[in-house]
PDB file of C-alpha atoms in Angstrom:
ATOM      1  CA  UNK A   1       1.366  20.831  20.660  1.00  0.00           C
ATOM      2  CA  UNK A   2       1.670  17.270  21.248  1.00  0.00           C
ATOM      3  CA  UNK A   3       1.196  14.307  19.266  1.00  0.00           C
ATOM      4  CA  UNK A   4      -2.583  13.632  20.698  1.00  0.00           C
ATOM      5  CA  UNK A   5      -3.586  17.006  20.444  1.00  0.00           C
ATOM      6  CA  UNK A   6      -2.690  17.522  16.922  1.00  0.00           C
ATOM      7  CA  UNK A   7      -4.321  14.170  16.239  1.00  0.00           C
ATOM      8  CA  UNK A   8      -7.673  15.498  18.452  1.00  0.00           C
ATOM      9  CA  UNK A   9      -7.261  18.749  15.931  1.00  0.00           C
ATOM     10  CA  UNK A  10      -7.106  17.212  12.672  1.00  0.00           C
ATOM     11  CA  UNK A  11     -10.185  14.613  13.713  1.00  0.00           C
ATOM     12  CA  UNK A  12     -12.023  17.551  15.106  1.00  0.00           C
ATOM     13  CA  UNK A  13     -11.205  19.803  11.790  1.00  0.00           C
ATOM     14  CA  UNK A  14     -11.918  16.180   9.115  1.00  0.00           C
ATOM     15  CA  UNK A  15     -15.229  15.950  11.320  1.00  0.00           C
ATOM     16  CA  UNK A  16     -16.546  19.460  11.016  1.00  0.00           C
ATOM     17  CA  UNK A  17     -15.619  19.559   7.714  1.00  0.00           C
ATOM     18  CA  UNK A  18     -18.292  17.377   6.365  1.00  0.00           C
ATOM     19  CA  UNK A  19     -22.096  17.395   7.349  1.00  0.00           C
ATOM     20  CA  UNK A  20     -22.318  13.703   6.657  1.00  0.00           C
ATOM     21  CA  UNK A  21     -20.062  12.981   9.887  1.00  0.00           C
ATOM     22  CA  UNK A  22     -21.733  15.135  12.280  1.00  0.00           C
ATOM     23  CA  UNK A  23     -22.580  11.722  14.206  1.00  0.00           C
ATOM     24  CA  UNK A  24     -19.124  10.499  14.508  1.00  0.00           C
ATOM     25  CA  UNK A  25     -17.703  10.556  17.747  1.00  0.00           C
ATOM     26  CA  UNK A  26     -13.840  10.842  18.461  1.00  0.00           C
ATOM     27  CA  UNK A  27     -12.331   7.568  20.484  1.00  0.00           C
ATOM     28  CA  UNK A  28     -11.220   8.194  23.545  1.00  0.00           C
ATOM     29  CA  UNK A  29      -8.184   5.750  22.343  1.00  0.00           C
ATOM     30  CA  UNK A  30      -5.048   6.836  20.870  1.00  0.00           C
ATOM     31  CA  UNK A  31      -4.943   4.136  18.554  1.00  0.00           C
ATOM     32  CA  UNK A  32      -8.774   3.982  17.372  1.00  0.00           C
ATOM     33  CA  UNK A  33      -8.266   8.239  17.239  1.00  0.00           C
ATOM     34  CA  UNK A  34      -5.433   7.390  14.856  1.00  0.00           C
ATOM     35  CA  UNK A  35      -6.933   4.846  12.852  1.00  0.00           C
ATOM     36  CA  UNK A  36      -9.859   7.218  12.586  1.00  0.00           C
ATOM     37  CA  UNK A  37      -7.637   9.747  11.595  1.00  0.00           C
ATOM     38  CA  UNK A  38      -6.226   7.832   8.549  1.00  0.00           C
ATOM     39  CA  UNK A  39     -10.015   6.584   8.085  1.00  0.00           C
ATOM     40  CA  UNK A  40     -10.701  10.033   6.899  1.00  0.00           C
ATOM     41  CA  UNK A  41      -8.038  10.946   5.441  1.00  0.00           C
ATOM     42  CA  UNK A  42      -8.385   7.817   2.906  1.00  0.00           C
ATOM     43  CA  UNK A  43     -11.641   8.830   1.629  1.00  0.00           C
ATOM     44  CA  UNK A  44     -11.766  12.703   1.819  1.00  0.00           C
ATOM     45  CA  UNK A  45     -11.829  14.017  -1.599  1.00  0.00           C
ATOM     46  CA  UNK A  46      -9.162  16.784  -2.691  1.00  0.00           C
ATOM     47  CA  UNK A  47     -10.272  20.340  -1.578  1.00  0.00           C
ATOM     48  CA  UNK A  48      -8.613  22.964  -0.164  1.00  0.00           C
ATOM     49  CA  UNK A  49      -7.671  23.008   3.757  1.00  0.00           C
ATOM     50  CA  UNK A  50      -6.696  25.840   6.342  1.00  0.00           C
ATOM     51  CA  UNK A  51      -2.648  26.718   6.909  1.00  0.00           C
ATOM     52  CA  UNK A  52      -3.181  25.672  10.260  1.00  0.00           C
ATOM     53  CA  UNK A  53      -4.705  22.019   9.176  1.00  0.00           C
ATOM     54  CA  UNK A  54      -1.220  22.023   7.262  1.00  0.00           C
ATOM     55  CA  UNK A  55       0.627  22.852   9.411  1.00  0.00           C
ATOM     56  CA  UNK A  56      -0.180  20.652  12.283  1.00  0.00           C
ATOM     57  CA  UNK A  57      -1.356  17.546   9.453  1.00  0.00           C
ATOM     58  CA  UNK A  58       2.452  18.433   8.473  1.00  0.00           C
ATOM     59  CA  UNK A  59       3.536  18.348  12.413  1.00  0.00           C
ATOM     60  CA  UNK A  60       2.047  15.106  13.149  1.00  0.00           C
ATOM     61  CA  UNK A  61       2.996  13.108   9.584  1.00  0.00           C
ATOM     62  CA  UNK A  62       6.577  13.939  10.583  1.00  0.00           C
ATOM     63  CA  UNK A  63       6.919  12.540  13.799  1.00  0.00           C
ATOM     64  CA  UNK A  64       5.162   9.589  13.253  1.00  0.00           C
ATOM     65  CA  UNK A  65       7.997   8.728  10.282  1.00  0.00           C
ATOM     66  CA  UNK A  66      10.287   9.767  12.425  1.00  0.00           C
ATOM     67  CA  UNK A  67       8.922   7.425  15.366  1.00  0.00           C
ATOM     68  CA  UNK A  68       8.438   4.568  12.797  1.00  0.00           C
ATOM     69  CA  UNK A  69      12.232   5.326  11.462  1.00  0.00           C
ATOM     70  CA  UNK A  70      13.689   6.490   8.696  1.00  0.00           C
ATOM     71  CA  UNK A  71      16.202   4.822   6.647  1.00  0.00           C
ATOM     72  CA  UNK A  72      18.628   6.600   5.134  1.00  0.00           C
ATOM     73  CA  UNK A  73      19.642   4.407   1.297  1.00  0.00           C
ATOM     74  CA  UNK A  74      22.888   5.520   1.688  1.00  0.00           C
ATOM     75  CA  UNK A  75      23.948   3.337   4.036  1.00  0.00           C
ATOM     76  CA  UNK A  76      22.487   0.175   2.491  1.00  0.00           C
ATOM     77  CA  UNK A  77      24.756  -2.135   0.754  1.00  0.00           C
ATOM     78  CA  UNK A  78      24.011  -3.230  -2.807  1.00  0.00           C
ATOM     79  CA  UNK A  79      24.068  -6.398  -3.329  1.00  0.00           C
ATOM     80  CA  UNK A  80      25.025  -6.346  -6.781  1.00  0.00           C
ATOM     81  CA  UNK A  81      26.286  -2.724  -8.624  1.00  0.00           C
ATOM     82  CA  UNK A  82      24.184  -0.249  -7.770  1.00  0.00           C
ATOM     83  CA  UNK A  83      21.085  -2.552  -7.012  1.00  0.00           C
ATOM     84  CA  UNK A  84      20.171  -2.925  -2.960  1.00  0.00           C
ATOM     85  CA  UNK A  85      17.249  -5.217  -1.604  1.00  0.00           C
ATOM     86  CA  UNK A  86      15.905  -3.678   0.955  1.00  0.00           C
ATOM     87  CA  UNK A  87      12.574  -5.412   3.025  1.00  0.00           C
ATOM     88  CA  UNK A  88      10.616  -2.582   4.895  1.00  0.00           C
ATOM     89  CA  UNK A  89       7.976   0.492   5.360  1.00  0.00           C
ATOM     90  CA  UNK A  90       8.753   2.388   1.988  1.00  0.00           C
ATOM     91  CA  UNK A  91       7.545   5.470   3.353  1.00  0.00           C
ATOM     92  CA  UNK A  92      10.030   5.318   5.768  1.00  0.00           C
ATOM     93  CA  UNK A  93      13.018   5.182   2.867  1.00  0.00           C
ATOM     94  CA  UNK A  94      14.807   8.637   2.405  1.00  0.00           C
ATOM     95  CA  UNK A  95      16.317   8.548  -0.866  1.00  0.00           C
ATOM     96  CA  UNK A  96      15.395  10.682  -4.198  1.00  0.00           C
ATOM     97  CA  UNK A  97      12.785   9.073  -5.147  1.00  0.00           C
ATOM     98  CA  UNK A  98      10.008   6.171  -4.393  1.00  0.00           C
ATOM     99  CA  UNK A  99       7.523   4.352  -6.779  1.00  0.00           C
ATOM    100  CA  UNK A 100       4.040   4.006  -5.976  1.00  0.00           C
ATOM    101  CA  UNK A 101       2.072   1.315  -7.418  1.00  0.00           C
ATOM    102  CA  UNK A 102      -1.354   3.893  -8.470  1.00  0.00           C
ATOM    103  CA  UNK A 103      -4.288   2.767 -10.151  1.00  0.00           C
ATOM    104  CA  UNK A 104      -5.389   4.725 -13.106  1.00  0.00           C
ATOM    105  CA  UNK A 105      -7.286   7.110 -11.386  1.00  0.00           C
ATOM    106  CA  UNK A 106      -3.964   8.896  -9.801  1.00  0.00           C
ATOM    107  CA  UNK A 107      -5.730   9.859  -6.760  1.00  0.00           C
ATOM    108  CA  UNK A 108      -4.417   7.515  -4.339  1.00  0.00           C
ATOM    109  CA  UNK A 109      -6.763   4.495  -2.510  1.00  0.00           C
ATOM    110  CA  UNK A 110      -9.684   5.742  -1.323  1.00  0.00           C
ATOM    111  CA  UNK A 111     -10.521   2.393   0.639  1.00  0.00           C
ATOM    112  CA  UNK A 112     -10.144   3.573   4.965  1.00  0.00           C
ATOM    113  CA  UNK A 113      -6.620   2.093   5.900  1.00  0.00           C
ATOM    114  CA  UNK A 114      -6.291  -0.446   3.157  1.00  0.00           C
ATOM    115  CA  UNK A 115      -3.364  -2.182   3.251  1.00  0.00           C
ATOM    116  CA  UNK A 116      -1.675  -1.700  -0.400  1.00  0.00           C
ATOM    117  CA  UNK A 117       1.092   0.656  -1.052  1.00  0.00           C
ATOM    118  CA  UNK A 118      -1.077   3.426  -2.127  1.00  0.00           C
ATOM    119  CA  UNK A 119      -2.751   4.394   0.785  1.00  0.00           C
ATOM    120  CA  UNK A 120       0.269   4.225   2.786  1.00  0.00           C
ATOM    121  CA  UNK A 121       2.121   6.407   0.683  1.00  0.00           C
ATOM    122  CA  UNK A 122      -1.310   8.771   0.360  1.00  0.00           C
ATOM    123  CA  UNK A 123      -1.170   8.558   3.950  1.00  0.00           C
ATOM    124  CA  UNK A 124       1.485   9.744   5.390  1.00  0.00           C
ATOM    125  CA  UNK A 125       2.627  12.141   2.312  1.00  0.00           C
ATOM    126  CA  UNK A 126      -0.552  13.897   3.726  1.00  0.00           C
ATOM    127  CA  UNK A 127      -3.512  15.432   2.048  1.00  0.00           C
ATOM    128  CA  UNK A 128      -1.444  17.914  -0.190  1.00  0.00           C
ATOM    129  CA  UNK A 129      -0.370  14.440  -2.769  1.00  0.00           C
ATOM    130  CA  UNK A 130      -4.219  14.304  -3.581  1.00  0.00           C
ATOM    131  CA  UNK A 131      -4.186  17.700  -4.121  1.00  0.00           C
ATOM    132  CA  UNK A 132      -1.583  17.195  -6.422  1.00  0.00           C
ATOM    133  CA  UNK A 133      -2.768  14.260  -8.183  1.00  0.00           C
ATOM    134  CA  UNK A 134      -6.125  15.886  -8.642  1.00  0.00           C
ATOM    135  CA  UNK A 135      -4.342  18.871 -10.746  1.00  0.00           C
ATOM    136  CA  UNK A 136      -2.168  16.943 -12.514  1.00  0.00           C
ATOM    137  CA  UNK A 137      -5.159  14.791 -13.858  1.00  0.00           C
ATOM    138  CA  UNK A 138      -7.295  16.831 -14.410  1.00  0.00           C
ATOM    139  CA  UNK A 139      -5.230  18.950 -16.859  1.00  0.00           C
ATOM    140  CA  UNK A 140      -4.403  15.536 -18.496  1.00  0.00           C
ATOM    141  CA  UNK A 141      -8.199  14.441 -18.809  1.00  0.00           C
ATOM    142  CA  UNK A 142      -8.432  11.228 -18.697  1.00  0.00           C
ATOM    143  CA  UNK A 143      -7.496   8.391 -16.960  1.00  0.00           C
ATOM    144  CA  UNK A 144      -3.722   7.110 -16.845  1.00  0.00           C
ATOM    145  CA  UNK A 145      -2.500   4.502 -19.196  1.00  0.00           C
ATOM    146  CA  UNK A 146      -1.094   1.751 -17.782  1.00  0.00           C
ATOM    147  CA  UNK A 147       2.864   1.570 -18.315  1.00  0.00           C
ATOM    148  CA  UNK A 148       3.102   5.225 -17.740  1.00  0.00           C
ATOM    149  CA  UNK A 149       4.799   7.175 -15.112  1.00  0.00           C
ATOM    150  CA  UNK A 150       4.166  10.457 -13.390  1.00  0.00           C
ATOM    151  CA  UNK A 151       6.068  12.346 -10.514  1.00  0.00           C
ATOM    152  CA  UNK A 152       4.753  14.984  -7.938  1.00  0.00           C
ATOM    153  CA  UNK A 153       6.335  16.263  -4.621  1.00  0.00           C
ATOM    154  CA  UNK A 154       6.698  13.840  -1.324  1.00  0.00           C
ATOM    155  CA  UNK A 155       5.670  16.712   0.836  1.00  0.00           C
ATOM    156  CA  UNK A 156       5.854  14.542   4.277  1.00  0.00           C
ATOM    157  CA  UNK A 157       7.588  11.782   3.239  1.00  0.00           C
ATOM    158  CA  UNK A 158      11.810  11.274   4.126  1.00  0.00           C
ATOM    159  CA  UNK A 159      12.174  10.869  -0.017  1.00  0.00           C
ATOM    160  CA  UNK A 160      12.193  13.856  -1.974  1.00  0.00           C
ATOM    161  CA  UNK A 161       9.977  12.628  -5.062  1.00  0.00           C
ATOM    162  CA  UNK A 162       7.263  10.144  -5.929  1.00  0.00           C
ATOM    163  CA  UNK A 163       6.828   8.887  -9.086  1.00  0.00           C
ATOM    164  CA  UNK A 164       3.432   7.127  -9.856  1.00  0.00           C
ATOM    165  CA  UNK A 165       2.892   3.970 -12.063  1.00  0.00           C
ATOM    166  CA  UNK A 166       0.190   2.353 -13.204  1.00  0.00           C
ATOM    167  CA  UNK A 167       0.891  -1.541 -13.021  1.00  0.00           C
ATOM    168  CA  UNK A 168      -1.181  -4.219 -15.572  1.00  0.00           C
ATOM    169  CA  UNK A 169      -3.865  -6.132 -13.960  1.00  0.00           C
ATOM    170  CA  UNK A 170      -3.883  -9.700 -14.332  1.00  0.00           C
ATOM    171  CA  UNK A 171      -7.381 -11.243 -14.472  1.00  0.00           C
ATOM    172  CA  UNK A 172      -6.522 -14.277 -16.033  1.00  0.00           C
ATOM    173  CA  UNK A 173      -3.834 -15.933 -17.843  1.00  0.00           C
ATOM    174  CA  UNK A 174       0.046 -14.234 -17.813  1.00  0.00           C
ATOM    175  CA  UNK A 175       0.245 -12.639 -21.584  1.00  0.00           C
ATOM    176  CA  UNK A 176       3.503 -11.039 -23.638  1.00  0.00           C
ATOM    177  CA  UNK A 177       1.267  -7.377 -23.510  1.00  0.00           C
ATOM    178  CA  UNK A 178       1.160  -7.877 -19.554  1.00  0.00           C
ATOM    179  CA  UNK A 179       5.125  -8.738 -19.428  1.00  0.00           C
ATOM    180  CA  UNK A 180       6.009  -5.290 -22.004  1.00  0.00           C
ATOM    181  CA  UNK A 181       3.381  -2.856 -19.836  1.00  0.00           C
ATOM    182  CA  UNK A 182       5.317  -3.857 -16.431  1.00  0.00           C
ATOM    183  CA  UNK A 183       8.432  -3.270 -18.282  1.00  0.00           C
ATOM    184  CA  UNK A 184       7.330   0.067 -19.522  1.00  0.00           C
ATOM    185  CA  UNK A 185       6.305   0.909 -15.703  1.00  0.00           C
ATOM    186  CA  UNK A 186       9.939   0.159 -14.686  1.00  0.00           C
ATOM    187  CA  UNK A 187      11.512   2.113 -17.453  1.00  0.00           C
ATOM    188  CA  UNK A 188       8.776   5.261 -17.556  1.00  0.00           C
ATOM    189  CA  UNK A 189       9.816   5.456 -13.632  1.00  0.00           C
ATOM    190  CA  UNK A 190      13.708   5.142 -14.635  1.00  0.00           C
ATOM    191  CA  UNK A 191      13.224   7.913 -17.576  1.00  0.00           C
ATOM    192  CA  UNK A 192      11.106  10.078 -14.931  1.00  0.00           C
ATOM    193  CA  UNK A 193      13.675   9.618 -12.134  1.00  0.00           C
ATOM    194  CA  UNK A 194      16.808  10.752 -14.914  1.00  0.00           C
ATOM    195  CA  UNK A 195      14.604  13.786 -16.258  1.00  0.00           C
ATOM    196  CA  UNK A 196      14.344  15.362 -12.081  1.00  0.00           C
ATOM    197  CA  UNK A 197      17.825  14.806 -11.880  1.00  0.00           C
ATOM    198  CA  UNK A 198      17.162  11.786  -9.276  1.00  0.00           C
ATOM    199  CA  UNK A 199      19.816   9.727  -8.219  1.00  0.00           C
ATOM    200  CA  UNK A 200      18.197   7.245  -6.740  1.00  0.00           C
ATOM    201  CA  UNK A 201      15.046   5.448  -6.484  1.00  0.00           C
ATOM    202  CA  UNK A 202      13.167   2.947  -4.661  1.00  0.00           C
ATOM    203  CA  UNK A 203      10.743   0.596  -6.190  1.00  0.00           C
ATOM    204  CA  UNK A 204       7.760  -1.213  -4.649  1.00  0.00           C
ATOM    205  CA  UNK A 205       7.258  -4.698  -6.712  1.00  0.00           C
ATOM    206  CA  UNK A 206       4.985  -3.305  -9.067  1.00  0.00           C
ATOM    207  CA  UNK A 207       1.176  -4.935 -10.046  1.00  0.00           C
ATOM    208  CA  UNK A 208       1.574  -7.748  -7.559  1.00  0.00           C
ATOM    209  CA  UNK A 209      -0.459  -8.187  -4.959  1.00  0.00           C
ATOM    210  CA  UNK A 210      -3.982  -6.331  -5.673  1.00  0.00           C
ATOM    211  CA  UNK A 211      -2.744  -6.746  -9.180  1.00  0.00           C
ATOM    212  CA  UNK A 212      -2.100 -10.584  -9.350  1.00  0.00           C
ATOM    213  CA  UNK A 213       0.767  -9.923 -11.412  1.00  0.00           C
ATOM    214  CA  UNK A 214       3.015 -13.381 -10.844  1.00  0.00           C
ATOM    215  CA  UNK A 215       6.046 -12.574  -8.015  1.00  0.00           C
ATOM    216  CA  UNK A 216       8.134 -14.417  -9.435  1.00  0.00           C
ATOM    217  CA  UNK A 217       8.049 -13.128 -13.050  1.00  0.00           C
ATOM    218  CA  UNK A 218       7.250  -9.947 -11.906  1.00  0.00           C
ATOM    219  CA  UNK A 219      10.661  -9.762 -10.041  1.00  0.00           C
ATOM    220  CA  UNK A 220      12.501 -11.532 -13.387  1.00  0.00           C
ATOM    221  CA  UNK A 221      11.057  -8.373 -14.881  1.00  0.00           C
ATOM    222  CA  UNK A 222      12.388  -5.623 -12.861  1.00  0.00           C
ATOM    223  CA  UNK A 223      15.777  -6.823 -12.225  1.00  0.00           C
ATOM    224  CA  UNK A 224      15.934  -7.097 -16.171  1.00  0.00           C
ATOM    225  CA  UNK A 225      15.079  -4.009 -16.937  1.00  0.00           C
ATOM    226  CA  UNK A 226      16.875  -2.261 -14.413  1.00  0.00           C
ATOM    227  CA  UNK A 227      20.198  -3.900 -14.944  1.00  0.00           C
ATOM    228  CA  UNK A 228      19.829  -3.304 -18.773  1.00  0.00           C
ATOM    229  CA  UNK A 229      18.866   0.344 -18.302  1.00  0.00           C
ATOM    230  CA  UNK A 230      21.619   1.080 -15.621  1.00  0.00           C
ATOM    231  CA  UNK A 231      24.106   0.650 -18.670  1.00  0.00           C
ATOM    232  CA  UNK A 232      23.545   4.189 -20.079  1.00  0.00           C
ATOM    233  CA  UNK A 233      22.319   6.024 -16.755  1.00  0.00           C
ATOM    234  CA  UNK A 234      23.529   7.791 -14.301  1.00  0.00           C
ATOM    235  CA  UNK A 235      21.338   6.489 -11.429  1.00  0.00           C
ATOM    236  CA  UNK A 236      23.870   5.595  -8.717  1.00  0.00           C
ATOM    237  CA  UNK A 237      21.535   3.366  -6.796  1.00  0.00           C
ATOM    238  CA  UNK A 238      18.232   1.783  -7.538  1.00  0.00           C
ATOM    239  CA  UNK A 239      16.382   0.137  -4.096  1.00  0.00           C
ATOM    240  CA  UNK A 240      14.140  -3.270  -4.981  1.00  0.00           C
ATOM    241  CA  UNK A 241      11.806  -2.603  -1.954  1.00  0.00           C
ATOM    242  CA  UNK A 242      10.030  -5.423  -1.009  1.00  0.00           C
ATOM    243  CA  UNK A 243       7.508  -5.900   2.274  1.00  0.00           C
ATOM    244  CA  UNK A 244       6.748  -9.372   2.412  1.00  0.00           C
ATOM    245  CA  UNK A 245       9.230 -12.558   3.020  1.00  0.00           C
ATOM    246  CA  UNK A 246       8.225 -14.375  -0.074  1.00  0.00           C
ATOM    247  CA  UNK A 247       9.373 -10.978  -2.413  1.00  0.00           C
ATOM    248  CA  UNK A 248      12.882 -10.838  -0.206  1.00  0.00           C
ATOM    249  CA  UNK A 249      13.523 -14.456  -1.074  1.00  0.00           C
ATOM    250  CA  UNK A 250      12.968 -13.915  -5.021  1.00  0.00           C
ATOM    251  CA  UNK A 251      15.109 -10.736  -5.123  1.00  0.00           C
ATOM    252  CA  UNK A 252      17.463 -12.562  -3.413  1.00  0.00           C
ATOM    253  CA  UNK A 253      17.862 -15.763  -5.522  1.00  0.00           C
ATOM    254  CA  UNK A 254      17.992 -13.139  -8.710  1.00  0.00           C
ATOM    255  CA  UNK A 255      20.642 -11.012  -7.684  1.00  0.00           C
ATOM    256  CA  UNK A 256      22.700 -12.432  -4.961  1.00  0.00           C
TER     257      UNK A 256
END
């Protein structure tokens, strides 16, 4: 099967699925079919699906990493012991295990091809991390505190684990309570990553953004808390992943 037929299958199986999209039409585009494609995937709710959906969802998620490139953390260079900056597609990283900045709901953005770090990594994990996230919250019942950290499976993904973390929202002025919940994010992730026997991890800069948590003393944060905790662990390599220039430049200045 090829890359647009699997994507003409999973549209045509997403479509059928629901009653409320029996006037969609599928683009005659690769690009609008695959924008579609992560359209519904975004907002489809967590339900069971065939083997063969799997199967071929698990077919085409894989070669589209694998077209978009997968970095291996291995070969980066830290810049400082143990720490690496690295600037790119975390859902490209393969590496033990990457942090996803969640809200408290757990269930991954339901907003069609939003551009935070959730639905990417919701994405192109594939429907099973919903699935996932849905069972592991719904045993907990009730919402996730932020500061907290949970970890499920990758299933597509290069990385073997994710570990979840729900960042403070800043809606107005910068507060000590903000500062100690981002601080818990970094070392609930840490503790998770230790517990799973994870040797190394990649965070995501964690409540800024959507979050309006300040770059700059978001980054002041994280390199803190990491360095400190790095004393007693066994971690052998912890990635600061950062997307745009303006993160790369404050990582830089703190640890180069």
């Amino acid at each position: 099967m090829t890359q647009n037929e699997r994507v003409y299958f999973l549209l045509d199986y997403l479509i059928k699925e629901s009653a409320g999209y029996s006037d969609i039409n599928i683009p005659f585009e690769t690009k609008q079919q695959k924008q579609l494609l992560r359209s519904l995937m975004n907002i489809r709710e967590p339900k069971p699906v065939t083997e063969k959906f799997l199967r071929i969802q698990n077919e085409y998620l894989k070669e589209e990493t694998q077209n978009k490139g997968i970095t291996d953390v291995n070969n980066l260079i830290p810049v400082r012991d143990r720490l690496c900056i690295w600037q790119g597609d975390i859902t490209t990283l393969k590496c033990g295990a990457i942090v996803n900045a969640a809200n408290s709901a757990m269930l991954g953005c339901f907003v069609p091809c939003h551009g935070c770090i959730d639905n990417a990594i919701h994405t192109y994990a594939g429907v099973q991390l919903r699935a996932e996230c849905n069972r592991i919250m719904k045993e907990q019942g009730y919402e996730e505190p932020t500061g907290q950290a949970k970890i499920t499976g990758a299933y597509n993904l290069p990385c073997d684990y994710i570990i979840h973390t729900v960042g403070p929202v800043i809606c107005g002025r910068l507060t000590e309570k903000d500062c100690a919940l981002l601080k818990s994010c970094y070392i609930e992730c840490l503790k998770a990553a230790e517990e799973h026997n994870i040797k190394s991890i990649a965070f995501c800069c964690i409540s800024t953004g959507e979050f309006h948590f300040p770059n700059e003393t978001a980054a002041e944060i994280a390199v803190d808390t990491v360095t400190k905790y790095l004393k007693n662990s066994d971690i052998e390599r912890v990635i600061f992943n950062v997307f745009k220039d303006r993160d790369k430049e404050i990582y830089t200045k703190l640890l180069v």
